[in-house]
Coordinates of C-alpha atoms and ligand atoms in Angstrom, one line a residue:
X1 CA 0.0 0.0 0.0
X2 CA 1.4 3.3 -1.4
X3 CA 1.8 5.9 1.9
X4 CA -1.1 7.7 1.6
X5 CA 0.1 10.8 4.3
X6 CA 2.9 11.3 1.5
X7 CA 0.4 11.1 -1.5
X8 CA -1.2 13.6 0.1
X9 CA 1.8 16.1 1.1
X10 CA 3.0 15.3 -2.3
X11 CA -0.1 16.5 -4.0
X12 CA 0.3 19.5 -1.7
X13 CA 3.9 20.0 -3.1
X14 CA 5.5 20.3 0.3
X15 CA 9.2 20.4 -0.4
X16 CA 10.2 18.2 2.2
X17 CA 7.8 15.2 0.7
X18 CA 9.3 15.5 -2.7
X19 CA 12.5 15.6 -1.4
X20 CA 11.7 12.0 0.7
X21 CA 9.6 10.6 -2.3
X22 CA 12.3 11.3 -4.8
X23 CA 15.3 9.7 -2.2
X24 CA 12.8 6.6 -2.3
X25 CA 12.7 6.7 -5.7
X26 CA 16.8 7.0 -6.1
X27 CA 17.3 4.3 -3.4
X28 CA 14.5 1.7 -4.3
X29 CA 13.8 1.8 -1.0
X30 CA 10.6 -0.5 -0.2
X31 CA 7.2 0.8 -1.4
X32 CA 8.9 2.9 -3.9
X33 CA 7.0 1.2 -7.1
X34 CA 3.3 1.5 -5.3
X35 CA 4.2 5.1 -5.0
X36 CA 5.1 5.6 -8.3
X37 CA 1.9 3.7 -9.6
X38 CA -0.4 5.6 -7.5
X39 CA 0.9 8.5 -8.5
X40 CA 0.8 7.9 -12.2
X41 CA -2.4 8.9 -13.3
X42 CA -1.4 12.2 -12.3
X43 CA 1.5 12.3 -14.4
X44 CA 1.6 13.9 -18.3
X45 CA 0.6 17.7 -16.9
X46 CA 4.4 18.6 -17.1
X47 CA 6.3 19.8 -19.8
X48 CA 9.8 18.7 -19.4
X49 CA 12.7 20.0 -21.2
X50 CA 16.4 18.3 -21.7
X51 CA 18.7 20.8 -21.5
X52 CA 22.3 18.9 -22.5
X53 CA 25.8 19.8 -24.1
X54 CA 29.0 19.9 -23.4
X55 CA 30.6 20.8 -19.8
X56 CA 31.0 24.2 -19.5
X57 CA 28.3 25.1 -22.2
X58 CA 26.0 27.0 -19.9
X59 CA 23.6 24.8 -19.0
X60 CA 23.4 25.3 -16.1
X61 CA 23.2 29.3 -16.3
X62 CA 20.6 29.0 -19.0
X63 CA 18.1 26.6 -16.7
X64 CA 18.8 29.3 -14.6
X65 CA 17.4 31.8 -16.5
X66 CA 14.6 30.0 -18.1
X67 CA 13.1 28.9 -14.8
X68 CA 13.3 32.7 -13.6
X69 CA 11.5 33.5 -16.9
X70 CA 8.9 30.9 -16.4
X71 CA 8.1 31.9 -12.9
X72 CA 7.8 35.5 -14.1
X73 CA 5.2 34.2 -16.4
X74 CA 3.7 32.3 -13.2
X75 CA 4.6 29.1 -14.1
X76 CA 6.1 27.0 -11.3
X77 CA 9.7 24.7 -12.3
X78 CA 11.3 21.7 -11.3
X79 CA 15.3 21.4 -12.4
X80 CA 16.8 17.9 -12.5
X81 CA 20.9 17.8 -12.9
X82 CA 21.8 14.9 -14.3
X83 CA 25.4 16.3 -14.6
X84 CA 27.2 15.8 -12.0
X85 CA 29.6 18.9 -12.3
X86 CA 26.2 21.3 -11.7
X87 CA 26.3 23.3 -8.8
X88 CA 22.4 22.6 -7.3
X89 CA 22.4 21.0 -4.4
X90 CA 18.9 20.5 -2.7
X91 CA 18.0 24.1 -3.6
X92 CA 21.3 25.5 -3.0
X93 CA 24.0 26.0 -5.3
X94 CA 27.6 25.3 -4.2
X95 CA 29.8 27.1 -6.4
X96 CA 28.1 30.4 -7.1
X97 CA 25.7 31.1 -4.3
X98 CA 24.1 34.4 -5.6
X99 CA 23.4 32.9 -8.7
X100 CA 20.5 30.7 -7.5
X101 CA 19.5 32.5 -4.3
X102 CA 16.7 34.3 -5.7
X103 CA 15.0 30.8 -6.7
X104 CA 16.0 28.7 -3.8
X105 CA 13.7 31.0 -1.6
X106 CA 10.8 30.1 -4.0
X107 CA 8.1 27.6 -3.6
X108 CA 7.5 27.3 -6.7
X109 CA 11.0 25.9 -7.8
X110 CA 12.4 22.4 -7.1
X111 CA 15.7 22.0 -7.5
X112 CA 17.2 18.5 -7.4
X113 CA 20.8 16.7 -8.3
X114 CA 20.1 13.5 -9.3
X115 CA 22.5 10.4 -7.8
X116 CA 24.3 9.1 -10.9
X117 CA 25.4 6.2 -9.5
X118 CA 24.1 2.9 -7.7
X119 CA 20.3 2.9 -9.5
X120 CA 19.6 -0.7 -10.3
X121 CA 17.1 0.4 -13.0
X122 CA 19.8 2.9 -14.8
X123 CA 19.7 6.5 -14.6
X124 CA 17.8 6.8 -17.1
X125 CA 14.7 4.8 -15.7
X126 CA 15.5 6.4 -12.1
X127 CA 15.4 10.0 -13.7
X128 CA 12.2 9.2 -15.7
X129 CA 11.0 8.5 -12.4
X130 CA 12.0 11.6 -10.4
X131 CA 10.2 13.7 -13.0
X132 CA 6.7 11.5 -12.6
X133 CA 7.1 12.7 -8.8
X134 CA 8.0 16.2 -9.7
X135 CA 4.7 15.9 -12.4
X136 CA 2.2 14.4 -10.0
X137 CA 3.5 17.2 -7.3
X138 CA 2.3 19.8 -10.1
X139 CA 5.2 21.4 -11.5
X140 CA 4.2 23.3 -14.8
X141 CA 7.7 22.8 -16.5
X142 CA 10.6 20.4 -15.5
X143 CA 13.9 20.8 -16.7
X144 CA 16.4 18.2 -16.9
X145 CA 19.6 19.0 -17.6
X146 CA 22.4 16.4 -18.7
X147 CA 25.6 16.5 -19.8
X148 CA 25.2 15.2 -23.9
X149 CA 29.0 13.1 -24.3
X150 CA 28.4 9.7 -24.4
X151 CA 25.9 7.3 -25.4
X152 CA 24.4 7.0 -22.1
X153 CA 23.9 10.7 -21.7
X154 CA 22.2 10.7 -24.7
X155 CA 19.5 7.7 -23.4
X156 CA 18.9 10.6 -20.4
X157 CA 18.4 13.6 -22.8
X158 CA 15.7 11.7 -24.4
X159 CA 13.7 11.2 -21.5
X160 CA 12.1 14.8 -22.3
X161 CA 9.3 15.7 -24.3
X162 CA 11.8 18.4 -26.1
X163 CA 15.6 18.8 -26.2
X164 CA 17.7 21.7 -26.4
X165 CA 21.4 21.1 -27.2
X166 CA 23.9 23.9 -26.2
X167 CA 26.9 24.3 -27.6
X168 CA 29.8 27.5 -27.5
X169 CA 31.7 28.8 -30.2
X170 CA 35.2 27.6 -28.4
X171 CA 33.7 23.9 -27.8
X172 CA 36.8 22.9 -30.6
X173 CA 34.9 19.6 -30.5
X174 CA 31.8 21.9 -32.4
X175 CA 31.3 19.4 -35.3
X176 CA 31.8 16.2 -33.9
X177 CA 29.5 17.0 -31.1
X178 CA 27.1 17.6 -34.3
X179 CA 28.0 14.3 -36.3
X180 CA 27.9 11.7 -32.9
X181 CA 24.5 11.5 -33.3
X182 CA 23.4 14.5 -30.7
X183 CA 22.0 16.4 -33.8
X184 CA 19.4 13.9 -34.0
X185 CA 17.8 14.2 -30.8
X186 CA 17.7 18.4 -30.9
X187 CA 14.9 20.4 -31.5
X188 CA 16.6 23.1 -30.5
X189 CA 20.1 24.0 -31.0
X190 CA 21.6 27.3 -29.1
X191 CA 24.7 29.0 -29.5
X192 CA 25.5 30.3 -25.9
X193 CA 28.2 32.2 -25.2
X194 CA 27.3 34.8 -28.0
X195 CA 29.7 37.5 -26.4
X196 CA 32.6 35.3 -27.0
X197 CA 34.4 35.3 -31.1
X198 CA 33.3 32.3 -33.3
X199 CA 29.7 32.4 -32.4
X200 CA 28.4 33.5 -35.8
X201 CA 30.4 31.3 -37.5
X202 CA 29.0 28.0 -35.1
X203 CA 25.9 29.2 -36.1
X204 CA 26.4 28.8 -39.4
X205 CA 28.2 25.7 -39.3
X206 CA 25.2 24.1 -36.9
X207 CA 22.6 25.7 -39.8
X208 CA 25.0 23.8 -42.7
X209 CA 24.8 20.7 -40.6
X210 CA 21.0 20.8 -40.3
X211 CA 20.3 21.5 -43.6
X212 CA 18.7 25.1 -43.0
X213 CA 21.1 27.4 -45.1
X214 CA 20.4 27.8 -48.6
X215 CA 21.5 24.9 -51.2
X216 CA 21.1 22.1 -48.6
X217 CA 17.7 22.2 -47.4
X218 CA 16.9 18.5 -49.2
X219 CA 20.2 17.6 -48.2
X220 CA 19.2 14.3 -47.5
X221 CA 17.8 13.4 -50.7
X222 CA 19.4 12.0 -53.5
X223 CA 20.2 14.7 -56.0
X224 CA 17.8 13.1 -59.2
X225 CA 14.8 13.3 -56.6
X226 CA 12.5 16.1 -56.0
X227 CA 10.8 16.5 -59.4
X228 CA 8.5 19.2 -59.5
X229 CA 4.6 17.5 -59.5
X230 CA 6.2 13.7 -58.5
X231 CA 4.0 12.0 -55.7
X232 CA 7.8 11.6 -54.2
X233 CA 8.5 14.9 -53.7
X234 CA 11.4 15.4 -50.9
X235 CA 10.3 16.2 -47.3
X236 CA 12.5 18.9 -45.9
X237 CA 14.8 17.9 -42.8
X238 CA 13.7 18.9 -39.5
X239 CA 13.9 22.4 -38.7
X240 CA 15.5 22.9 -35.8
X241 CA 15.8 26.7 -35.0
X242 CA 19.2 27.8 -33.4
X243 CA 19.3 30.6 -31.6
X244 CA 22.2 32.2 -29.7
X245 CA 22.4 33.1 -25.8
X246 CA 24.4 35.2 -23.7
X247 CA 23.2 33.0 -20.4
X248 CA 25.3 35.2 -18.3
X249 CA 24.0 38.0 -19.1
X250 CA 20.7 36.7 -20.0
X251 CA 20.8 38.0 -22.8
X252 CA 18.2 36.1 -25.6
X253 CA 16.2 34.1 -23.1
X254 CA 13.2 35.6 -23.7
X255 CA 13.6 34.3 -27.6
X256 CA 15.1 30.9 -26.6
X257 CA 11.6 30.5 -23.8
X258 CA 9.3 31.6 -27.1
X259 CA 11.0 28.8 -29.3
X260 CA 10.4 26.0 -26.6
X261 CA 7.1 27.5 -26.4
X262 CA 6.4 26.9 -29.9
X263 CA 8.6 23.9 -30.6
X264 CA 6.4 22.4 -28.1
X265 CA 3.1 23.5 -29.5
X266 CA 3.8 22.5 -33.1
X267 CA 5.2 18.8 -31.6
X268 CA 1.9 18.4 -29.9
X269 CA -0.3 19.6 -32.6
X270 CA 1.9 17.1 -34.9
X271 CA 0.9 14.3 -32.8
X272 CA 4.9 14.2 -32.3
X273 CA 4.5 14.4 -29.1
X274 CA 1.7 12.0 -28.4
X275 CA 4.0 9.7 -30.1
X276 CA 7.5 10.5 -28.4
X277 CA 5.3 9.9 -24.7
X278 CA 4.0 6.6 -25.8
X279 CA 7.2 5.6 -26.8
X280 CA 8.5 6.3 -23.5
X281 CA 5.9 4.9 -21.9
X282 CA 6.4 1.6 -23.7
X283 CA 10.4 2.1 -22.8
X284 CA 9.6 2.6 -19.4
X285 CA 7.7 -0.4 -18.7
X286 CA 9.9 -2.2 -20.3
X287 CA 12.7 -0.8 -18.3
X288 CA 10.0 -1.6 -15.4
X289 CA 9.9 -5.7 -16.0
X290 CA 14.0 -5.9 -16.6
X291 CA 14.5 -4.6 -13.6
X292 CA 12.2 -6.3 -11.8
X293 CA 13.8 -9.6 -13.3
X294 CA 17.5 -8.4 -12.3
X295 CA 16.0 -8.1 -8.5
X296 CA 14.2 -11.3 -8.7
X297 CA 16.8 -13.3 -10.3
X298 CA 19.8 -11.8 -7.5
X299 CA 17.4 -11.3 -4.6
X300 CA 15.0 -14.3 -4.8
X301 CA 16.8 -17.1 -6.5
X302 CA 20.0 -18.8 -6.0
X303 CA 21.4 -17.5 -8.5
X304 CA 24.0 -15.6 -6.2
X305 CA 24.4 -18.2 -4.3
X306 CA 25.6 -20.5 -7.6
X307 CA 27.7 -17.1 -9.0
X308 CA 29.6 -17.0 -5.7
X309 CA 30.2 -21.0 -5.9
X310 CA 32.1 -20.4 -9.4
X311 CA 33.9 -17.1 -8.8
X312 CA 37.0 -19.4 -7.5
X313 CA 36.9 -21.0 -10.5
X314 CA 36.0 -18.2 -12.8
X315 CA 39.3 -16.7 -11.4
X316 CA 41.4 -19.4 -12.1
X317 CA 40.7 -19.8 -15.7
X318 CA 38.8 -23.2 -15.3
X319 CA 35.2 -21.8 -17.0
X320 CA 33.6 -19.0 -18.7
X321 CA 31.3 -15.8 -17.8
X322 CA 29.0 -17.9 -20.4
X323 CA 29.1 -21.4 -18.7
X324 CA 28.2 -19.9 -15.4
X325 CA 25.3 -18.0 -16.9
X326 CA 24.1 -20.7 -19.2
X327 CA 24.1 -22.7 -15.7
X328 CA 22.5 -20.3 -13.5
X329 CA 19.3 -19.7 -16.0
X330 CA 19.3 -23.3 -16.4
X331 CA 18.9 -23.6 -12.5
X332 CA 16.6 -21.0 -13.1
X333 CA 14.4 -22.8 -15.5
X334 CA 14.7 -26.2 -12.9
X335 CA 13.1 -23.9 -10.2
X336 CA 10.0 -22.8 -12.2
X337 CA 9.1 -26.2 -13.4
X338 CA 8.9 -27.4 -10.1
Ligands
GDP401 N1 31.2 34.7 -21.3 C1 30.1 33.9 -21.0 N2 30.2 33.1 -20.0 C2 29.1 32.3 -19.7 C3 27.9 32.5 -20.4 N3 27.0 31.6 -19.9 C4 27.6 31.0 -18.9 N4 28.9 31.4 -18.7 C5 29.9 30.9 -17.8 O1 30.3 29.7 -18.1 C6 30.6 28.9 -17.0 C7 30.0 27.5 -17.1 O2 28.6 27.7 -16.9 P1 27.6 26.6 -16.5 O3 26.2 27.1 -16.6 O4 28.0 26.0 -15.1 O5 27.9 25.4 -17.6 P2 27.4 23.9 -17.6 O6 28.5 23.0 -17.2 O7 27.0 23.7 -19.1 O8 26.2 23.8 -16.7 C8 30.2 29.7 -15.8 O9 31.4 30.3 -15.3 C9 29.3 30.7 -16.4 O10 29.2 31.9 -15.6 C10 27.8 33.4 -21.5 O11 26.8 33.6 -22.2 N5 29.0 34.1 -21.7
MG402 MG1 25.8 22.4 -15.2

């Protein structure tokens, strides 16, 4: 049975209950799945917003910004860091104290560092999960920022309905960042750091990339294609507007807020966005049953118990990482036709 005091204190958005449902949520402490399930048909209010690049990009300064500018506009905000490197700390920042002070002291902000290590469902899963708390406690807008490096970064930048990828005109790394397969997952590309040389120019090379400056807008098609009057006419690429930022100074916020605004809008009236969240949701509950197994199969079975009587001889060279698991599911199999 889900703890109904905290439903209700959650519902209420008291800090301190978020704060204690989203540490159960991080730890898997017991209960933490009936909690999440009775809070799910509350969830799907929120808009939530990846906001990943590079270290050093401005991330962090931007989510800044835009919750300020949301909460002008009444809105209340919940910020996830996924990046480790971000200053939030429970509310707090560490490294620049000022900066966030003026938000800490509001109710209607959440801020939150996520754990990144030690979830048995991934970070992913786990951070899908924090925002469904922050959701059900009726935030209007979550933000989520991750660092966008790796692979698995990537997996957390797509937990968002919409994704913003900041980049800086010294990130020497520009283009690759653009070909490793982070340009996919934009709908929004910003050039922060504007006051810095090189800006215009990463602009311009993002816009190349994407297929927006003049010449490449069908880059993606094959050149004898695109016929005037043939049924296969070419569908443009995605247009991904890039804007530039001065974060600091908050300078082009306002413009960067309207573009989520109605990046967001168009994705829902597209039915993009019906279709990203059912996607999720199928990804989640998958995510849901595999890591349900993983606890069943090292919690409930002997499976540990059989891993532990082979590690001697998995050390000395006498059988394989495959023999032992091959063994183990076969015990596995034994026990449920018994
Ligand atoms: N010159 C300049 N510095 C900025 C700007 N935005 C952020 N910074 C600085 O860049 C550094 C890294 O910012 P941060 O937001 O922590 O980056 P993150 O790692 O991407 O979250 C900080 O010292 C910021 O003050 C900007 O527009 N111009
Ligand atoms: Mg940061």
């Amino acid at each position: 049975m889900p703890n109904t005091r905290l439903l209700a204190q959650l519902e209420a958005r008291h800090p301190a209950a978020i704060a204690r449902a989203i540490s159960m949520v991080e730890n898997g402490r017991p209960g933490f799945e009936a909690l999440l399930s009775a809070i799910f048909p509350a969830v799907g209010r929120a808009g939530r917003i990846g906001i990943t690049g590079p270290p050093g990009a401005g991330k962090s300064t931007l989510t800044e910004q835009l919750a300020k500018a949301w909460r002008a506009a009444g809105q209340t905000v919940a910020v996830v860091a996924v990046d480790p490197t971000s200053p939030y700390t429970g509310g707090a920042l560490l490294g620049d104290r000022i900066r966030m002070e003026s938000l800490a002291l509001d109710s209607g902000v959440f801020i939150r560092s996520m754990a990144t290590r030690g979830s048995l469902g991934g970070l992913a899963t786990t951070t899908r999960e924090v925002c469904d708390v922050l959701d059900a406690a009726g935030f209007d807008r979550i933000i989520i920022e991750t660092v966008g490096v790796g692979q698995s970064e990537l997996d957390v930048a797509r937990i968002a309905d919409l994704t913003v990828l900041v980049m800086v005109p010294e990130s020497g790394d520009g283009i690759q960042t653009l070909k490793s397969g982070v340009m996919e997952i934009a709908d929004l590309f910003v050039v922060n750091k504007a006051d810095r040389p090189g800006a215009d120019r990463m602009r311009h090379e993002i816009e190349v990339a994407l297929g927006i400056r003049a010449g490449n807008a069908f880059r993606n098609v094959p050149a004898h294609h695109g016929i005037k009057g043939s049924a296969k006419a070419p569908i443009p690429v995605k247009t991904a507007p890039v804007l530039a930022t001065i974060a600091a100074k908050g300078e082009g916020v306002a413009e960067l807020l309207q573009a989520i605004e109605s990046q967001h809008a168009a994705i829902q009236a597209s039915g993009e966005l019906a279709a990203r969240r059912r996607r999720r949701l199928a990804e989640r509950t998958r995510e849901v049953v595999d890591r349900a197994a993983r606890r069943w199969v090292w919690r409930e079975t002997r499976a540990d118990a059989l891993f532990e009587e082979r590690l001697d001889q998995l050390a000395g060279g006498l059988t394989t990482p495959y023999i032992v698991a091959q063994e183990i599911l076969e015990d596995l199999k034994e026990g449920s036709r018994t």
